[in-house]
Amino acid sequence: MPVSKKPIANRKRKRHMLPSCRSCSTHTRCLLHEASKQQIWKMFTTGIPLQEKDGIFPRHKAPFITFVLGGPGSGKGTQCAKIVETFGFNHLSAGDLLRKEIASNSEYGSMILDTIKEGKIVPSEVTVKLLRREMELSDNHKFLIDGFPRSEENRRAFEEIMEAEPDVVLFFDCPEEEMVKRVLNRNQGRVDDNIDTIKKRLKVFEALNIPVIDHYAKRGKLHKINAVGSEDEIFEQVRPIFAAYQHEAK
Ligand SMILES: Nc1ncnc2c1ncn2[C@@H]1O[C@H](COP(=O)(O)OP(=O)(O)OP(=O)(O)O)[C@@H](O)[C@H]1O
Ligand SMILES: Nc1ccn([C@H]2C[C@H](O)[C@@H](COP(=O)(O)O)O2)c(=O)n1
Ligand SMILES: [Mg+2]
């Protein structure tokens, strides 16, 4: 499933619209440039436009963040596609971003591949860095963050690094036997779609993801969806959640 509708070339161009350091003409890393990016992020998460003197193009909208949770094969990606179509969100799948890192032979690629094959969770700083990069490059302030946070460590890292919390958390609640059936029928060539890895992923989901779900339930942010039924039936439970927020998220 594509992570972004925009071609890479356009996304790169957008990054170049960001100001470079005042003291150099390149976009290479330097302390001033890093500070400038920090300012952009601060503004992005607070929604407070920077002043003219900051030398940064102002963005006026605070991000609207939805976390999409559920076990392996519960239908997160399928429902995200429908939410994008109906409500115009930018869909960021943590799993897709990690698989892209593997495919691009990045410095973390082999570690990510080993972790995914084992059904375990990739260290949070890697995943949060990938999400943050996509969010910084996005023109769209409405984000669906699919398959994240997978653990309390993921959740805390996001809150600390991004200085942001989700507005909405969706939980697709699906029985294990249904999830196993769906994953084994998925046929997308994923290295983790085999019975051994699925069993491990289900254990990791119970041990690490359920506490995150409980956390957001206690904070009144969780929307539990019954993930059994046709795709359209499930979407009819999702639709009113975003319809209610549509004004706020615009
Ligand atoms: N309501 C549904 N009924 C039957 N099959 C479904 C339903 N929703 C999705 N599927 C199918 O189940 C499989 C898993 O769905 P999907 O990839 O959306 O799950 P996921 O939660 O994103 O899984 P993962 O965490 O492994 O990425 C896909 O083949 C999808 O077409
Ligand atoms: N926050 C995340 C999300 C995903 N991963 C790894 C481990 C998952 O089993 C795999 C596939 O994710 P999915 O496409 O099923 O959402 O990616 C992770 O480590 N941390
Ligand atoms: Mg998925």
PDB file of C-alpha atoms and ligand atoms in Angstrom:
ATOM      1  CA  MET A   1       0.000   0.000   0.000  1.00  0.00           C
ATOM      2  CA  PRO A   2       1.594   3.351  -0.981  1.00  0.00           C
ATOM      3  CA  VAL A   3       2.607   5.539   1.956  1.00  0.00           C
ATOM      4  CA  SER A   4       2.156   8.806   0.112  1.00  0.00           C
ATOM      5  CA  LYS A   5       0.228   9.843  -2.952  1.00  0.00           C
ATOM      6  CA  LYS A   6       2.938  12.326  -3.869  1.00  0.00           C
ATOM      7  CA  PRO A   7       5.848  11.388  -6.098  1.00  0.00           C
ATOM      8  CA  ILE A   8       9.208  11.450  -4.305  1.00  0.00           C
ATOM      9  CA  ALA A   9      10.420  14.317  -6.495  1.00  0.00           C
ATOM     10  CA  ASN A  10       7.631  16.591  -5.233  1.00  0.00           C
ATOM     11  CA  ARG A  11       8.265  15.635  -1.647  1.00  0.00           C
ATOM     12  CA  LYS A  12      11.960  16.494  -1.998  1.00  0.00           C
ATOM     13  CA  ARG A  13      11.029  19.819  -3.602  1.00  0.00           C
ATOM     14  CA  LYS A  14       8.836  20.623  -0.622  1.00  0.00           C
ATOM     15  CA  ARG A  15      11.721  20.021   1.777  1.00  0.00           C
ATOM     16  CA  HIS A  16      13.727  22.533  -0.248  1.00  0.00           C
ATOM     17  CA  MET A  17      11.028  25.110   0.362  1.00  0.00           C
ATOM     18  CA  LEU A  18      12.059  24.979   3.985  1.00  0.00           C
ATOM     19  CA  PRO A  19      14.620  27.612   4.877  1.00  0.00           C
ATOM     20  CA  SER A  20      18.232  26.563   4.953  1.00  0.00           C
ATOM     21  CA  CYS A  21      20.620  27.814   7.607  1.00  0.00           C
ATOM     22  CA  ARG A  22      21.158  31.518   7.559  1.00  0.00           C
ATOM     23  CA  SER A  23      24.895  30.922   7.674  1.00  0.00           C
ATOM     24  CA  CYS A  24      25.187  28.532   4.736  1.00  0.00           C
ATOM     25  CA  SER A  25      23.468  28.132   1.399  1.00  0.00           C
ATOM     26  CA  THR A  26      23.144  24.362   1.434  1.00  0.00           C
ATOM     27  CA  HIS A  27      20.606  22.068   3.008  1.00  0.00           C
ATOM     28  CA  THR A  28      23.250  19.885   4.555  1.00  0.00           C
ATOM     29  CA  ARG A  29      23.198  19.227   8.285  1.00  0.00           C
ATOM     30  CA  CYS A  30      24.599  21.926  10.514  1.00  0.00           C
ATOM     31  CA  LEU A  31      23.599  23.072  13.972  1.00  0.00           C
ATOM     32  CA  LEU A  32      21.736  26.113  12.722  1.00  0.00           C
ATOM     33  CA  HIS A  33      19.846  24.068  10.167  1.00  0.00           C
ATOM     34  CA  GLU A  34      18.906  21.548  12.808  1.00  0.00           C
ATOM     35  CA  ALA A  35      17.705  24.388  15.054  1.00  0.00           C
ATOM     36  CA  SER A  36      15.585  25.710  12.216  1.00  0.00           C
ATOM     37  CA  LYS A  37      13.955  22.300  11.738  1.00  0.00           C
ATOM     38  CA  GLN A  38      13.292  22.153  15.472  1.00  0.00           C
ATOM     39  CA  GLN A  39      11.502  25.499  15.223  1.00  0.00           C
ATOM     40  CA  ILE A  40       9.372  24.232  12.366  1.00  0.00           C
ATOM     41  CA  TRP A  41       8.429  21.171  14.353  1.00  0.00           C
ATOM     42  CA  LYS A  42       7.623  23.207  17.454  1.00  0.00           C
ATOM     43  CA  MET A  43       5.312  25.381  15.395  1.00  0.00           C
ATOM     44  CA  PHE A  44       3.824  22.335  13.694  1.00  0.00           C
ATOM     45  CA  THR A  45       2.918  20.660  16.976  1.00  0.00           C
ATOM     46  CA  THR A  46       1.702  23.794  18.762  1.00  0.00           C
ATOM     47  CA  GLY A  47      -0.032  25.317  15.737  1.00  0.00           C
ATOM     48  CA  ILE A  48       1.435  28.712  16.665  1.00  0.00           C
ATOM     49  CA  PRO A  49       2.776  30.420  13.550  1.00  0.00           C
ATOM     50  CA  LEU A  50       6.351  31.597  13.761  1.00  0.00           C
ATOM     51  CA  GLN A  51       7.197  35.275  13.463  1.00  0.00           C
ATOM     52  CA  GLU A  52       8.674  36.896  10.374  1.00  0.00           C
ATOM     53  CA  LYS A  53      12.012  37.153  12.174  1.00  0.00           C
ATOM     54  CA  ASP A  54      12.151  33.356  12.477  1.00  0.00           C
ATOM     55  CA  GLY A  55      12.614  33.201   8.722  1.00  0.00           C
ATOM     56  CA  ILE A  56      10.334  30.210   8.320  1.00  0.00           C
ATOM     57  CA  PHE A  57       7.221  29.855   6.222  1.00  0.00           C
ATOM     58  CA  PRO A  58       4.294  29.861   8.646  1.00  0.00           C
ATOM     59  CA  ARG A  59       1.886  26.931   8.736  1.00  0.00           C
ATOM     60  CA  HIS A  60      -1.373  27.716  10.382  1.00  0.00           C
ATOM     61  CA  LYS A  61      -2.842  24.356  11.202  1.00  0.00           C
ATOM     62  CA  ALA A  62      -1.997  22.173  14.172  1.00  0.00           C
ATOM     63  CA  PRO A  63      -1.791  18.471  13.273  1.00  0.00           C
ATOM     64  CA  PHE A  64      -4.816  16.258  13.837  1.00  0.00           C
ATOM     65  CA  ILE A  65      -3.430  12.862  14.795  1.00  0.00           C
ATOM     66  CA  THR A  66      -5.251   9.524  14.766  1.00  0.00           C
ATOM     67  CA  PHE A  67      -3.551   6.353  15.976  1.00  0.00           C
ATOM     68  CA  VAL A  68      -4.933   3.182  14.363  1.00  0.00           C
ATOM     69  CA  LEU A  69      -4.463   0.088  16.515  1.00  0.00           C
ATOM     70  CA  GLY A  70      -5.459  -3.565  16.351  1.00  0.00           C
ATOM     71  CA  GLY A  71      -3.889  -6.998  16.078  1.00  0.00           C
ATOM     72  CA  PRO A  72      -2.206  -8.386  12.971  1.00  0.00           C
ATOM     73  CA  GLY A  73      -4.790  -8.741  10.196  1.00  0.00           C
ATOM     74  CA  SER A  74      -7.535  -6.930  12.108  1.00  0.00           C
ATOM     75  CA  GLY A  75      -8.093  -4.676   9.066  1.00  0.00           C
ATOM     76  CA  LYS A  76      -6.240  -1.474  10.014  1.00  0.00           C
ATOM     77  CA  GLY A  77      -4.758  -0.857   6.562  1.00  0.00           C
ATOM     78  CA  THR A  78      -8.035  -1.715   4.809  1.00  0.00           C
ATOM     79  CA  GLN A  79     -10.043   0.750   6.911  1.00  0.00           C
ATOM     80  CA  CYS A  80      -7.333   3.434   6.650  1.00  0.00           C
ATOM     81  CA  ALA A  81      -7.743   3.377   2.861  1.00  0.00           C
ATOM     82  CA  LYS A  82     -11.471   4.071   3.305  1.00  0.00           C
ATOM     83  CA  ILE A  83     -10.829   6.873   5.807  1.00  0.00           C
ATOM     84  CA  VAL A  84      -8.368   8.492   3.384  1.00  0.00           C
ATOM     85  CA  GLU A  85     -10.906   8.279   0.575  1.00  0.00           C
ATOM     86  CA  THR A  86     -13.758   9.713   2.633  1.00  0.00           C
ATOM     87  CA  PHE A  87     -12.053  12.165   4.977  1.00  0.00           C
ATOM     88  CA  GLY A  88      -8.799  13.050   3.194  1.00  0.00           C
ATOM     89  CA  PHE A  89      -6.196  12.018   5.762  1.00  0.00           C
ATOM     90  CA  ASN A  90      -2.517  11.323   5.103  1.00  0.00           C
ATOM     91  CA  HIS A  91      -2.069   7.597   5.867  1.00  0.00           C
ATOM     92  CA  LEU A  92       1.256   6.727   7.482  1.00  0.00           C
ATOM     93  CA  SER A  93       1.672   3.012   8.120  1.00  0.00           C
ATOM     94  CA  ALA A  94       4.577   2.361  10.501  1.00  0.00           C
ATOM     95  CA  GLY A  95       4.951  -1.159   9.056  1.00  0.00           C
ATOM     96  CA  ASP A  96       5.067   0.193   5.474  1.00  0.00           C
ATOM     97  CA  LEU A  97       7.703   2.784   6.430  1.00  0.00           C
ATOM     98  CA  LEU A  98       9.813   0.068   8.066  1.00  0.00           C
ATOM     99  CA  ARG A  99       9.438  -2.208   5.005  1.00  0.00           C
ATOM    100  CA  LYS A 100      10.564   0.723   2.805  1.00  0.00           C
ATOM    101  CA  GLU A 101      13.689   1.037   4.936  1.00  0.00           C
ATOM    102  CA  ILE A 102      14.421  -2.659   4.348  1.00  0.00           C
ATOM    103  CA  ALA A 103      13.877  -2.284   0.600  1.00  0.00           C
ATOM    104  CA  SER A 104      16.158   0.769   0.408  1.00  0.00           C
ATOM    105  CA  ASN A 105      19.027  -1.028   2.181  1.00  0.00           C
ATOM    106  CA  SER A 106      19.271   1.735   4.764  1.00  0.00           C
ATOM    107  CA  GLU A 107      21.633   1.448   7.734  1.00  0.00           C
ATOM    108  CA  TYR A 108      18.833  -0.090   9.822  1.00  0.00           C
ATOM    109  CA  GLY A 109      17.458  -2.335   7.047  1.00  0.00           C
ATOM    110  CA  SER A 110      18.838  -5.690   8.182  1.00  0.00           C
ATOM    111  CA  MET A 111      18.013  -5.061  11.849  1.00  0.00           C
ATOM    112  CA  ILE A 112      14.430  -4.148  10.863  1.00  0.00           C
ATOM    113  CA  LEU A 113      14.088  -7.260   8.687  1.00  0.00           C
ATOM    114  CA  ASP A 114      15.298  -9.554  11.494  1.00  0.00           C
ATOM    115  CA  THR A 115      12.945  -7.885  13.970  1.00  0.00           C
ATOM    116  CA  ILE A 116       9.909  -8.179  11.668  1.00  0.00           C
ATOM    117  CA  LYS A 117      10.661 -11.837  10.873  1.00  0.00           C
ATOM    118  CA  GLU A 118      10.702 -12.506  14.625  1.00  0.00           C
ATOM    119  CA  GLY A 119       7.380 -10.693  15.086  1.00  0.00           C
ATOM    120  CA  LYS A 120       9.071  -8.267  17.488  1.00  0.00           C
ATOM    121  CA  ILE A 121       8.998  -4.457  17.734  1.00  0.00           C
ATOM    122  CA  VAL A 122      11.648  -2.248  16.138  1.00  0.00           C
ATOM    123  CA  PRO A 123      13.305   0.241  18.549  1.00  0.00           C
ATOM    124  CA  SER A 124      11.088   3.277  18.948  1.00  0.00           C
ATOM    125  CA  GLU A 125      13.614   5.907  17.928  1.00  0.00           C
ATOM    126  CA  VAL A 126      13.880   4.315  14.474  1.00  0.00           C
ATOM    127  CA  THR A 127      10.114   4.217  13.889  1.00  0.00           C
ATOM    128  CA  VAL A 128       9.430   7.648  15.367  1.00  0.00           C
ATOM    129  CA  LYS A 129      12.175   9.145  13.189  1.00  0.00           C
ATOM    130  CA  LEU A 130      10.514   7.692  10.075  1.00  0.00           C
ATOM    131  CA  LEU A 131       7.075   8.965  11.109  1.00  0.00           C
ATOM    132  CA  ARG A 132       8.435  12.376  11.969  1.00  0.00           C
ATOM    133  CA  ARG A 133      10.148  12.719   8.594  1.00  0.00           C
ATOM    134  CA  GLU A 134       6.883  11.931   6.777  1.00  0.00           C
ATOM    135  CA  MET A 135       4.910  14.336   8.965  1.00  0.00           C
ATOM    136  CA  GLU A 136       7.396  17.140   8.383  1.00  0.00           C
ATOM    137  CA  LEU A 137       7.156  16.650   4.629  1.00  0.00           C
ATOM    138  CA  SER A 138       3.371  16.522   4.540  1.00  0.00           C
ATOM    139  CA  ASP A 139       1.139  19.315   3.235  1.00  0.00           C
ATOM    140  CA  ASN A 140      -1.751  17.579   4.937  1.00  0.00           C
ATOM    141  CA  HIS A 141      -2.140  18.201   8.679  1.00  0.00           C
ATOM    142  CA  LYS A 142      -4.538  15.246   9.204  1.00  0.00           C
ATOM    143  CA  PHE A 143      -2.610  12.050   9.937  1.00  0.00           C
ATOM    144  CA  LEU A 144      -3.692   8.428  10.274  1.00  0.00           C
ATOM    145  CA  ILE A 145      -0.821   6.662  11.992  1.00  0.00           C
ATOM    146  CA  ASP A 146      -1.427   2.975  11.362  1.00  0.00           C
ATOM    147  CA  GLY A 147       0.167   0.263  13.533  1.00  0.00           C
ATOM    148  CA  PHE A 148       1.689   2.708  15.980  1.00  0.00           C
ATOM    149  CA  PRO A 149       2.240   2.858  18.958  1.00  0.00           C
ATOM    150  CA  ARG A 150       2.755  -0.888  19.334  1.00  0.00           C
ATOM    151  CA  SER A 151       4.131  -0.637  22.889  1.00  0.00           C
ATOM    152  CA  GLU A 152       4.291   1.738  25.834  1.00  0.00           C
ATOM    153  CA  GLU A 153       7.876   2.453  24.773  1.00  0.00           C
ATOM    154  CA  ASN A 154       6.608   3.478  21.276  1.00  0.00           C
ATOM    155  CA  ARG A 155       3.948   5.682  22.866  1.00  0.00           C
ATOM    156  CA  ARG A 156       6.332   7.468  25.215  1.00  0.00           C
ATOM    157  CA  ALA A 157       8.923   7.984  22.482  1.00  0.00           C
ATOM    158  CA  PHE A 158       6.307   9.584  20.211  1.00  0.00           C
ATOM    159  CA  GLU A 159       5.072  11.890  22.949  1.00  0.00           C
ATOM    160  CA  GLU A 160       8.600  12.932  23.930  1.00  0.00           C
ATOM    161  CA  ILE A 161      10.076  13.355  20.460  1.00  0.00           C
ATOM    162  CA  MET A 162       7.036  14.857  18.755  1.00  0.00           C
ATOM    163  CA  GLU A 163       5.683  16.696  21.796  1.00  0.00           C
ATOM    164  CA  ALA A 164       2.230  15.648  20.616  1.00  0.00           C
ATOM    165  CA  GLU A 165      -0.583  13.287  21.606  1.00  0.00           C
ATOM    166  CA  PRO A 166      -3.257  11.726  19.401  1.00  0.00           C
ATOM    167  CA  ASP A 167      -6.655  13.385  19.067  1.00  0.00           C
ATOM    168  CA  VAL A 168      -8.361  10.057  18.286  1.00  0.00           C
ATOM    169  CA  VAL A 169      -7.352   6.420  18.810  1.00  0.00           C
ATOM    170  CA  LEU A 170      -9.115   3.649  16.875  1.00  0.00           C
ATOM    171  CA  PHE A 171      -8.910   0.043  18.038  1.00  0.00           C
ATOM    172  CA  PHE A 172     -10.036  -2.674  15.611  1.00  0.00           C
ATOM    173  CA  ASP A 173     -11.101  -5.497  17.890  1.00  0.00           C
ATOM    174  CA  CYS A 174     -10.960  -8.864  16.126  1.00  0.00           C
ATOM    175  CA  PRO A 175     -10.868 -12.481  17.396  1.00  0.00           C
ATOM    176  CA  GLU A 176      -7.533 -14.247  16.990  1.00  0.00           C
ATOM    177  CA  GLU A 177      -8.813 -17.004  14.702  1.00  0.00           C
ATOM    178  CA  GLU A 178     -10.236 -14.405  12.299  1.00  0.00           C
ATOM    179  CA  MET A 179      -6.948 -12.450  12.293  1.00  0.00           C
ATOM    180  CA  VAL A 180      -4.941 -15.610  11.575  1.00  0.00           C
ATOM    181  CA  LYS A 181      -7.289 -16.544   8.732  1.00  0.00           C
ATOM    182  CA  ARG A 182      -7.028 -13.072   7.159  1.00  0.00           C
ATOM    183  CA  VAL A 183      -3.230 -12.880   7.425  1.00  0.00           C
ATOM    184  CA  LEU A 184      -2.735 -16.341   5.934  1.00  0.00           C
ATOM    185  CA  ASN A 185      -5.000 -15.377   3.010  1.00  0.00           C
ATOM    186  CA  ARG A 186      -3.419 -11.957   2.484  1.00  0.00           C
ATOM    187  CA  ASN A 187      -1.019 -12.989  -0.277  1.00  0.00           C
ATOM    188  CA  GLN A 188       1.091  -9.833  -0.391  1.00  0.00           C
ATOM    189  CA  GLY A 189       4.420 -11.644  -0.028  1.00  0.00           C
ATOM    190  CA  ARG A 190       5.111 -10.275   3.459  1.00  0.00           C
ATOM    191  CA  VAL A 191       7.912 -12.085   5.341  1.00  0.00           C
ATOM    192  CA  ASP A 192       5.777 -12.120   8.506  1.00  0.00           C
ATOM    193  CA  ASP A 193       2.637 -13.641   6.939  1.00  0.00           C
ATOM    194  CA  ASN A 194       3.341 -17.215   8.026  1.00  0.00           C
ATOM    195  CA  ILE A 195       1.876 -19.162  10.915  1.00  0.00           C
ATOM    196  CA  ASP A 196       5.040 -19.119  13.095  1.00  0.00           C
ATOM    197  CA  THR A 197       5.491 -15.346  12.890  1.00  0.00           C
ATOM    198  CA  ILE A 198       1.756 -14.715  13.298  1.00  0.00           C
ATOM    199  CA  LYS A 199       1.743 -16.646  16.585  1.00  0.00           C
ATOM    200  CA  LYS A 200       4.651 -14.526  17.816  1.00  0.00           C
ATOM    201  CA  ARG A 201       2.981 -11.291  16.660  1.00  0.00           C
ATOM    202  CA  LEU A 202      -0.216 -12.206  18.488  1.00  0.00           C
ATOM    203  CA  LYS A 203       1.739 -12.772  21.723  1.00  0.00           C
ATOM    204  CA  VAL A 204       3.554  -9.444  21.293  1.00  0.00           C
ATOM    205  CA  PHE A 205       0.203  -7.733  20.593  1.00  0.00           C
ATOM    206  CA  GLU A 206      -1.300  -9.092  23.843  1.00  0.00           C
ATOM    207  CA  ALA A 207       1.751  -8.292  25.950  1.00  0.00           C
ATOM    208  CA  LEU A 208       2.758  -4.886  24.551  1.00  0.00           C
ATOM    209  CA  ASN A 209      -0.115  -3.339  22.591  1.00  0.00           C
ATOM    210  CA  ILE A 210      -3.026  -4.026  24.939  1.00  0.00           C
ATOM    211  CA  PRO A 211      -1.452  -1.790  27.645  1.00  0.00           C
ATOM    212  CA  VAL A 212      -1.336   1.077  25.111  1.00  0.00           C
ATOM    213  CA  ILE A 213      -4.999   0.493  24.260  1.00  0.00           C
ATOM    214  CA  ASP A 214      -5.865   0.512  27.980  1.00  0.00           C
ATOM    215  CA  HIS A 215      -3.936   3.755  28.405  1.00  0.00           C
ATOM    216  CA  TYR A 216      -6.008   5.551  25.762  1.00  0.00           C
ATOM    217  CA  ALA A 217      -9.261   4.004  27.044  1.00  0.00           C
ATOM    218  CA  LYS A 218      -8.527   5.551  30.459  1.00  0.00           C
ATOM    219  CA  ARG A 219      -7.887   8.907  28.797  1.00  0.00           C
ATOM    220  CA  GLY A 220     -11.247   8.766  26.968  1.00  0.00           C
ATOM    221  CA  LYS A 221      -9.603   8.787  23.518  1.00  0.00           C
ATOM    222  CA  LEU A 222     -10.286   5.192  22.479  1.00  0.00           C
ATOM    223  CA  HIS A 223     -12.915   4.200  19.909  1.00  0.00           C
ATOM    224  CA  LYS A 224     -13.335   0.421  19.945  1.00  0.00           C
ATOM    225  CA  ILE A 225     -14.588  -0.968  16.648  1.00  0.00           C
ATOM    226  CA  ASN A 226     -15.975  -4.470  16.159  1.00  0.00           C
ATOM    227  CA  ALA A 227     -13.699  -5.633  13.316  1.00  0.00           C
ATOM    228  CA  VAL A 228     -15.834  -8.639  12.335  1.00  0.00           C
ATOM    229  CA  GLY A 229     -18.114  -8.172   9.344  1.00  0.00           C
ATOM    230  CA  SER A 230     -17.754  -6.867   5.836  1.00  0.00           C
ATOM    231  CA  GLU A 231     -15.325  -4.013   5.140  1.00  0.00           C
ATOM    232  CA  ASP A 232     -18.269  -1.687   4.508  1.00  0.00           C
ATOM    233  CA  GLU A 233     -20.073  -2.707   7.692  1.00  0.00           C
ATOM    234  CA  ILE A 234     -16.942  -1.957   9.679  1.00  0.00           C
ATOM    235  CA  PHE A 235     -16.481   1.386   7.967  1.00  0.00           C
ATOM    236  CA  GLU A 236     -20.028   2.363   9.007  1.00  0.00           C
ATOM    237  CA  GLN A 237     -18.785   2.202  12.628  1.00  0.00           C
ATOM    238  CA  VAL A 238     -15.751   4.324  11.735  1.00  0.00           C
ATOM    239  CA  ARG A 239     -17.512   6.994   9.664  1.00  0.00           C
ATOM    240  CA  PRO A 240     -19.413   8.750  12.510  1.00  0.00           C
ATOM    241  CA  ILE A 241     -16.209   9.093  14.545  1.00  0.00           C
ATOM    242  CA  PHE A 242     -14.584  11.248  11.867  1.00  0.00           C
ATOM    243  CA  ALA A 243     -17.823  12.941  10.877  1.00  0.00           C
ATOM    244  CA  ALA A 244     -18.030  14.221  14.462  1.00  0.00           C
ATOM    245  CA  TYR A 245     -14.482  15.578  14.277  1.00  0.00           C
ATOM    246  CA  GLN A 246     -14.712  16.884  10.728  1.00  0.00           C
ATOM    247  CA  HIS A 247     -15.124  20.508  11.779  1.00  0.00           C
ATOM    248  CA  GLU A 248     -12.191  20.359  14.179  1.00  0.00           C
ATOM    249  CA  ALA A 249      -9.911  18.444  11.816  1.00  0.00           C
ATOM    250  CA  LYS A 250     -10.473  20.770   8.810  1.00  0.00           C
TER     251      LYS A 250
HETATM  252  N1  LIG B   1     -13.682  -7.016   7.103  1.00  0.00           N
HETATM  253  C1  LIG B   1     -12.885  -7.867   6.502  1.00  0.00           C
HETATM  254  N2  LIG B   1     -13.309  -9.120   6.228  1.00  0.00           N
HETATM  255  C2  LIG B   1     -12.511 -10.025   5.621  1.00  0.00           C
HETATM  256  N3  LIG B   1     -11.238  -9.773   5.237  1.00  0.00           N
HETATM  257  C3  LIG B   1     -10.768  -8.530   5.490  1.00  0.00           C
HETATM  258  C4  LIG B   1     -11.549  -7.537   6.123  1.00  0.00           C
HETATM  259  N4  LIG B   1     -10.806  -6.417   6.248  1.00  0.00           N
HETATM  260  C5  LIG B   1      -9.614  -6.707   5.705  1.00  0.00           C
HETATM  261  N5  LIG B   1      -9.588  -7.956   5.239  1.00  0.00           N
HETATM  262  C6  LIG B   1      -8.459  -8.656   4.608  1.00  0.00           C
HETATM  263  O1  LIG B   1      -7.641  -9.151   5.663  1.00  0.00           O
HETATM  264  C7  LIG B   1      -6.262  -8.994   5.353  1.00  0.00           C
HETATM  265  C8  LIG B   1      -5.626  -8.132   6.445  1.00  0.00           C
HETATM  266  O2  LIG B   1      -6.138  -6.821   6.365  1.00  0.00           O
HETATM  267  P1  LIG B   1      -5.199  -5.559   6.608  1.00  0.00           P
HETATM  268  O3  LIG B   1      -3.963  -5.710   5.822  1.00  0.00           O
HETATM  269  O4  LIG B   1      -6.028  -4.353   6.399  1.00  0.00           O
HETATM  270  O5  LIG B   1      -4.887  -5.761   8.171  1.00  0.00           O
HETATM  271  P2  LIG B   1      -3.891  -4.986   9.113  1.00  0.00           P
HETATM  272  O6  LIG B   1      -4.580  -4.780  10.403  1.00  0.00           O
HETATM  273  O7  LIG B   1      -3.353  -3.789   8.425  1.00  0.00           O
HETATM  274  O8  LIG B   1      -2.757  -6.080   9.311  1.00  0.00           O
HETATM  275  P3  LIG B   1      -1.221  -5.893   9.689  1.00  0.00           P
HETATM  276  O9  LIG B   1      -1.139  -5.418  11.089  1.00  0.00           O
HETATM  277  O10 LIG B   1      -0.664  -7.271   9.563  1.00  0.00           O
HETATM  278  O11 LIG B   1      -0.634  -4.923   8.698  1.00  0.00           O
HETATM  279  C9  LIG B   1      -6.204  -8.385   3.957  1.00  0.00           C
HETATM  280  O12 LIG B   1      -6.020  -9.396   3.019  1.00  0.00           O
HETATM  281  C10 LIG B   1      -7.577  -7.729   3.798  1.00  0.00           C
HETATM  282  O13 LIG B   1      -7.980  -7.683   2.452  1.00  0.00           O
HETATM  283  N1  LIG B   2       5.202   0.553  15.539  1.00  0.00           N
HETATM  284  C1  LIG B   2       5.645  -0.522  14.838  1.00  0.00           C
HETATM  285  C2  LIG B   2       4.947  -0.999  13.725  1.00  0.00           C
HETATM  286  C3  LIG B   2       5.412  -2.099  13.061  1.00  0.00           C
HETATM  287  N2  LIG B   2       6.548  -2.686  13.472  1.00  0.00           N
HETATM  288  C4  LIG B   2       7.080  -3.878  12.779  1.00  0.00           C
HETATM  289  C5  LIG B   2       6.691  -5.128  13.530  1.00  0.00           C
HETATM  290  C6  LIG B   2       5.434  -5.535  12.847  1.00  0.00           C
HETATM  291  O1  LIG B   2       5.183  -6.900  13.055  1.00  0.00           O
HETATM  292  C7  LIG B   2       5.783  -5.202  11.406  1.00  0.00           C
HETATM  293  C8  LIG B   2       4.634  -5.062  10.469  1.00  0.00           C
HETATM  294  O2  LIG B   2       3.789  -4.005  10.886  1.00  0.00           O
HETATM  295  P1  LIG B   2       2.285  -3.901  10.294  1.00  0.00           P
HETATM  296  O3  LIG B   2       2.408  -3.688   8.825  1.00  0.00           O
HETATM  297  O4  LIG B   2       1.640  -5.182  10.623  1.00  0.00           O
HETATM  298  O5  LIG B   2       1.620  -2.757  10.984  1.00  0.00           O
HETATM  299  O6  LIG B   2       6.527  -3.993  11.495  1.00  0.00           O
HETATM  300  C9  LIG B   2       7.227  -2.200  14.560  1.00  0.00           C
HETATM  301  O7  LIG B   2       8.266  -2.753  14.952  1.00  0.00           O
HETATM  302  N3  LIG B   2       6.780  -1.116  15.222  1.00  0.00           N
HETATM  303 MG    MG B   3      -1.394  -3.187   7.932  1.00  0.00          MG
END
